[in-house]
Short mmCIF file of C-alpha atoms in Angstrom, two decimals:
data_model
loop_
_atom_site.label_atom_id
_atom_site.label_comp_id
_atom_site.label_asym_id
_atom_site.label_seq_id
_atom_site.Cartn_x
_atom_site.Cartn_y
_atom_site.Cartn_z
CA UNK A 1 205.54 27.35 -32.91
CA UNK A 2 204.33 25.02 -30.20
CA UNK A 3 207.44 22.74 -31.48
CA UNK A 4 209.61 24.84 -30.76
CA UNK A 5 208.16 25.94 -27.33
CA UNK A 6 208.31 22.57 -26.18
CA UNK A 7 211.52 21.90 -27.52
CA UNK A 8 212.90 25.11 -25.96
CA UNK A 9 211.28 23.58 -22.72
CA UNK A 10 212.44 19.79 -22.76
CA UNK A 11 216.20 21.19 -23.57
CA UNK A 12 216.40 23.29 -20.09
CA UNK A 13 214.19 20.57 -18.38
CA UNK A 14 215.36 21.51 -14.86
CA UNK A 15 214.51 25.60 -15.48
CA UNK A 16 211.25 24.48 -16.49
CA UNK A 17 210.57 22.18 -13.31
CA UNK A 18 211.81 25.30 -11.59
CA UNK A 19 209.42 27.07 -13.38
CA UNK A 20 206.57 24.60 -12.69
CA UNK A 21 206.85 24.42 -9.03
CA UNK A 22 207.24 28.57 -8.73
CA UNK A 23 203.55 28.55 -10.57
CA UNK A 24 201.97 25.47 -8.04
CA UNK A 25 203.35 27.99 -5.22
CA UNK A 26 201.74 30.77 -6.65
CA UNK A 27 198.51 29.01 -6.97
CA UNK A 28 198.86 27.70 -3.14
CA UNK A 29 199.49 30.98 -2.04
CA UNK A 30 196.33 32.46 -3.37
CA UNK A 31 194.21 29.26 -2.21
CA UNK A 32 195.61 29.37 1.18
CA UNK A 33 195.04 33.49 1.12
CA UNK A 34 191.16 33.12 -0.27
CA UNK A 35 190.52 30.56 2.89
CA UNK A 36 192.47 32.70 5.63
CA UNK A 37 195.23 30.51 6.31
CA UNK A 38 198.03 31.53 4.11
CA UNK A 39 200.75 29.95 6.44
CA UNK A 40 199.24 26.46 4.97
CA UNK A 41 200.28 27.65 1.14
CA UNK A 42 203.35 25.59 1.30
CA UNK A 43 200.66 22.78 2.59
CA UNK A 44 198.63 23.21 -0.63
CA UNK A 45 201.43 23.17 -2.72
CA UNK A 46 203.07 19.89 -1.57
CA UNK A 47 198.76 18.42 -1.93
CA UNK A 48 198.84 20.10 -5.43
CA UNK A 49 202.46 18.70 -6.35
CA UNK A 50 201.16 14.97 -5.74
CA UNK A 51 198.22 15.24 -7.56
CA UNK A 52 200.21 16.15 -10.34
CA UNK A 53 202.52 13.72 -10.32
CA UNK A 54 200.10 10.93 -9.91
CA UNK A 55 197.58 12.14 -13.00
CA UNK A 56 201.47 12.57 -14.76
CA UNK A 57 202.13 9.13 -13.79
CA UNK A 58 198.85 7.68 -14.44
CA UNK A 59 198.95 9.24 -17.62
CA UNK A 60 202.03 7.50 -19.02
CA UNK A 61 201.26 4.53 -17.18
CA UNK A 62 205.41 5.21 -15.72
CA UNK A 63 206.86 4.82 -12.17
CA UNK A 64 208.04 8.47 -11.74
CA UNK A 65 205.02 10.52 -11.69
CA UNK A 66 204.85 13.70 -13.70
CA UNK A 67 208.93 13.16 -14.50
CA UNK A 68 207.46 10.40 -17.23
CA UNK A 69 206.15 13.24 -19.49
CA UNK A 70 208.89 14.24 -21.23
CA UNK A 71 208.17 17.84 -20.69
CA UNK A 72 208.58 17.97 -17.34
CA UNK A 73 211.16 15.44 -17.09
CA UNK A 74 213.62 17.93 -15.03
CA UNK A 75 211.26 17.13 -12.13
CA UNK A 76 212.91 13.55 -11.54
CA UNK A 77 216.24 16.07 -10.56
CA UNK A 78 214.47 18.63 -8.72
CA UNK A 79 212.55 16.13 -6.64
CA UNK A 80 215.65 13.77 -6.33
CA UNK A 81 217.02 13.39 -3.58
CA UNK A 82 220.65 15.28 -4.04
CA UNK A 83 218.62 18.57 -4.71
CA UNK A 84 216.04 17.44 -1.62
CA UNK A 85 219.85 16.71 0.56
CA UNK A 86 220.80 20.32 -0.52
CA UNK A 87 217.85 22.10 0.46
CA UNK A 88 218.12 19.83 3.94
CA UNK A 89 221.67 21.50 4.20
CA UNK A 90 221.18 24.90 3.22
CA UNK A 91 218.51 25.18 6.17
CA UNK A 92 220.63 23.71 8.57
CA UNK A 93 222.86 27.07 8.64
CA UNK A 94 219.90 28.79 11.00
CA UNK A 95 220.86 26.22 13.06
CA UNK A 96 221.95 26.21 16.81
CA UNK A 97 224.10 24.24 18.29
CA UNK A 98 222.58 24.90 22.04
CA UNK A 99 219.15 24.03 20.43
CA UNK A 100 220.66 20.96 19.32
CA UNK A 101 221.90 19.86 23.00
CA UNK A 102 218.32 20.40 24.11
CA UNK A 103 217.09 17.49 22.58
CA UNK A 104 219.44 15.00 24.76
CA UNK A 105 217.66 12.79 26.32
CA UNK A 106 214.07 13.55 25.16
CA UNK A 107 215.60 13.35 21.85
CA UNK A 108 217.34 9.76 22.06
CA UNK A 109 214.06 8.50 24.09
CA UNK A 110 211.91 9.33 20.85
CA UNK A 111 214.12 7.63 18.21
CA UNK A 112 213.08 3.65 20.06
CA UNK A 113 209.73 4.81 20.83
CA UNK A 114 209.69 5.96 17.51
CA UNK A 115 210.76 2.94 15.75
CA UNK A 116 209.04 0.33 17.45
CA UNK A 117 205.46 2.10 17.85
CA UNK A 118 205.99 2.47 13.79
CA UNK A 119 207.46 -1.20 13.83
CA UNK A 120 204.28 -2.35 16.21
CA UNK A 121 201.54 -0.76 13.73
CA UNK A 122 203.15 -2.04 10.47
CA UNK A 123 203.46 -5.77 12.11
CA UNK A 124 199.81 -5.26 12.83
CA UNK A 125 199.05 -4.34 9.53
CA UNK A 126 200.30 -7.15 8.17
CA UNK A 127 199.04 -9.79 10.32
CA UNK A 128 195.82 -8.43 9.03
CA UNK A 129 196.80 -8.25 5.77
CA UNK A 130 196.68 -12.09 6.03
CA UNK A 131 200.91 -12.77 6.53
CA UNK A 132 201.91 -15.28 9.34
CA UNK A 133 205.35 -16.16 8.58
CA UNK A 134 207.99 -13.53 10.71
CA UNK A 135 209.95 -12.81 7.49
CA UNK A 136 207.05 -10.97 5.90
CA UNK A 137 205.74 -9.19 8.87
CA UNK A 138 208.98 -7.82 10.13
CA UNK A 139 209.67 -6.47 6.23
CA UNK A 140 206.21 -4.92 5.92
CA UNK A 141 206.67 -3.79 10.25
CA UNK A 142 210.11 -2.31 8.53
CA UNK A 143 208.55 -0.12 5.91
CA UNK A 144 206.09 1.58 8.15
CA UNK A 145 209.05 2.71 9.99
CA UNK A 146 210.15 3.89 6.59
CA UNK A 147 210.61 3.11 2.90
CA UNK A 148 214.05 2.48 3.48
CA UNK A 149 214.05 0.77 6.54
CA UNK A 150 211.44 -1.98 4.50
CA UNK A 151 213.55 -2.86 1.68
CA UNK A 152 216.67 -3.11 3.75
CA UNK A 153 214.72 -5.66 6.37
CA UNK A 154 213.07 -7.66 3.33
CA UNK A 155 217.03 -8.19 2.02
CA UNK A 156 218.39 -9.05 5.13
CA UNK A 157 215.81 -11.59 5.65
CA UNK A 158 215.40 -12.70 1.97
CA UNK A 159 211.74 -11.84 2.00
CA UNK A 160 209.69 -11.67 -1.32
CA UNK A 161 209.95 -9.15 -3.54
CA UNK A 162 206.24 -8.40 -3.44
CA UNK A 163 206.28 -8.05 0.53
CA UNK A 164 209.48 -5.33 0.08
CA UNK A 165 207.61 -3.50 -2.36
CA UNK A 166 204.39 -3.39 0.20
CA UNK A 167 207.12 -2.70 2.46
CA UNK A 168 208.12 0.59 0.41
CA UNK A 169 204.52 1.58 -0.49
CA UNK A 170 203.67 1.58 3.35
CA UNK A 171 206.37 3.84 4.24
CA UNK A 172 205.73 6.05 1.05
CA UNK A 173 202.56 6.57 2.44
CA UNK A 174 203.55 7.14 5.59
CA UNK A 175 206.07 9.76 4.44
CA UNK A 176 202.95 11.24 2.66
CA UNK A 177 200.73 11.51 4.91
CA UNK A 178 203.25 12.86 7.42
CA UNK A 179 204.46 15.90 4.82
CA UNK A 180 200.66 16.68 4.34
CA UNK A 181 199.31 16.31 7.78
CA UNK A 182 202.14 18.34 9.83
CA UNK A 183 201.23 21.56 9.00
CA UNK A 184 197.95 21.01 10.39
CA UNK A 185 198.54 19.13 13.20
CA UNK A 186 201.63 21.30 14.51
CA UNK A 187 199.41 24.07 16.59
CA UNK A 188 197.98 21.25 18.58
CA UNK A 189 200.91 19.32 19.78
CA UNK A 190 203.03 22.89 20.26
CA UNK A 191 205.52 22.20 17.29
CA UNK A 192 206.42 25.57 17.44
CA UNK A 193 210.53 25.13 18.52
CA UNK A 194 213.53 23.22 17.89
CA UNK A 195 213.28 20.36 21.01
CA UNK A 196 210.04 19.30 20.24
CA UNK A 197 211.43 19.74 16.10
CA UNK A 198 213.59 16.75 17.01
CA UNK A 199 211.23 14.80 19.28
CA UNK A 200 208.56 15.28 15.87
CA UNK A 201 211.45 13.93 14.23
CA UNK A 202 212.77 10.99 15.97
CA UNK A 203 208.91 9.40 16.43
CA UNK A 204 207.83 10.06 12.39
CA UNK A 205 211.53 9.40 11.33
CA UNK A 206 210.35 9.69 7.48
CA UNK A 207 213.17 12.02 6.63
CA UNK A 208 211.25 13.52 3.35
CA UNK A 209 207.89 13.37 5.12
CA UNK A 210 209.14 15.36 8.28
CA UNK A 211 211.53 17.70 6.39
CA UNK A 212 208.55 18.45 3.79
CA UNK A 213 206.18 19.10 7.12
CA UNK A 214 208.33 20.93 8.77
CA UNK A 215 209.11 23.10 5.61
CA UNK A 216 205.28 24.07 5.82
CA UNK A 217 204.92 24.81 9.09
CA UNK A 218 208.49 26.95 9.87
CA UNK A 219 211.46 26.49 7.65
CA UNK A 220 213.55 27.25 10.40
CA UNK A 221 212.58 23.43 12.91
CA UNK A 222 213.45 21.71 9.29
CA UNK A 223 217.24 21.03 10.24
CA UNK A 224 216.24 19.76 13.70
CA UNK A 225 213.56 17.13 12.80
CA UNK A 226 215.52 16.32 9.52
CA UNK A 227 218.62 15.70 12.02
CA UNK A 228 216.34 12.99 14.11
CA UNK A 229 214.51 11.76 11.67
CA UNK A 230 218.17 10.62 9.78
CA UNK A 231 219.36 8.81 13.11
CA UNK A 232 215.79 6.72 13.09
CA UNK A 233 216.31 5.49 9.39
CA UNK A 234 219.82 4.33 10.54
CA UNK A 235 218.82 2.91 13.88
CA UNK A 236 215.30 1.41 12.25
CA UNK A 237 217.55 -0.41 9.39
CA UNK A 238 220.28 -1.46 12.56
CA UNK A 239 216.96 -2.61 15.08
CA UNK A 240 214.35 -4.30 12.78
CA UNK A 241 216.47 -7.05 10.64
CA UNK A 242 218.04 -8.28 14.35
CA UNK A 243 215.69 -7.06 17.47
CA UNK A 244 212.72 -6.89 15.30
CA UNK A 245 212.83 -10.18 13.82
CA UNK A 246 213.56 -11.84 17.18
CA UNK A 247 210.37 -10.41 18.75
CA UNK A 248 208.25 -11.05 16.20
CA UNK A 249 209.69 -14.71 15.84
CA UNK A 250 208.72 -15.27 19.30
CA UNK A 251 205.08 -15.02 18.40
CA UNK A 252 204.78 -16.77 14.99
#
């Protein structure tokens, strides 16, 4: 019987990750009811997703969390990033176009301050980490801008493969951190409306973190920071191989 079940299960993979995920929410929602604060249940749910996938991953001993047990393999779709793209679009229909022209200058301003206060910490980082040669710092400096700003730095500039993959792990855990920590920190810095959506955006510029955050604090700023945060992995992976290197070869 339970071969069947889970053969039923592994054969519509991606109805069962549906399934999964609809259950975490439901738990969320009655955590975040039972402590008062129900608008953090999406929050909980993203905490309670990544503890999942890293006892899934740590169980197989894999690379792609609970998507390595074959059960819930339809989780490697439903977390991909053409399905994470979609839900990105489908939010962007609420919209405005005069909310969008808002962000003008503020907006632009926060992409470079964005990029190279993220830049400045990650080159710190890694000076600390024990690196002196500008290669390595400006890959590692890359991937706390993002994970993809890391890896593209580290090829440009033919750094180690062990430095890009630091490079990625420091931007997945900035992305991380960002998606868990938004939702909590939005009351205090008034991220309550579409111009300050994109100024959130354009200084965290992790795309999944911010649109994940945002998602948990009000669906509707999602297309605004997601917008922002877009133009600072493009301008990060344009700014950090060339400008970035340069500054940082000037000290070491």
């Amino acid at each position: 019987m339970l071969s069947l079940l889970e053969g039923v299960l592994v054969r519509n993979n991606l109805v069962t990750a549906f399934g999964v995920v609809a259950i975490l929410m439901l738990i969320a929602d009655r955590i975040a009811t039972s402590i008062g604060q129900k608008r953090l249940s999406s929050s909980i749910a993203i905490t309670l997703g990544l503890i999942l996938a890293y006892i899934g991953g740590a169980y197989t001993g894999g690379k792609n969390g609970i998507a390595d047990v074959k059960i819930f393999s339809g989780m490697a779709l439903l977390g991909g990033a053409m399905l994470r793209d979609y839900a990105i679009i489908s939010t962007a229909y609420g919209a405005k176009w005069e909310n969008l022209k808002k962000a003008g200058l503020p907006g632009t301003v926060s992409l470079f301050v964005g990029v190279f206060f993220s830049f400045a910490i990650g080159c710190i980082f890694a000076v600390l980490l024990g690196f002196k040669d500008p290669v390595s710092i400006t890959t590692i400096g890359g991937g706390a801008c993002t994970f993809i700003v890391g890896p593209v730095t580290g090829s440009a500039l033919k750094a180690s493969s062990d430095v890009i993959a630091l490079s990625i792990a420091t931007g997945v855990v900035k992305a991380v951190l960002t998606m868990m920590l938004t939702p909590f920190i939005a009351p205090k810095i008034g991220l309550n409306n579409p111009t300050v959506a994109m100024v959130y955006g354009g200084i965290m510029g992790t795309t999944s973190g911010v649109a994940g955050g945002l998602a948990a604090t009000d669906p509707k700023l999602v297309p605004y920071g997601a917008m922002t945060a877009t133009f600072y992995t493009g301008l990060g992976c344009l700014l950090i191989p060339s400008v970035g290197f340069l500054i940082v070869k000037a000290f070491f």
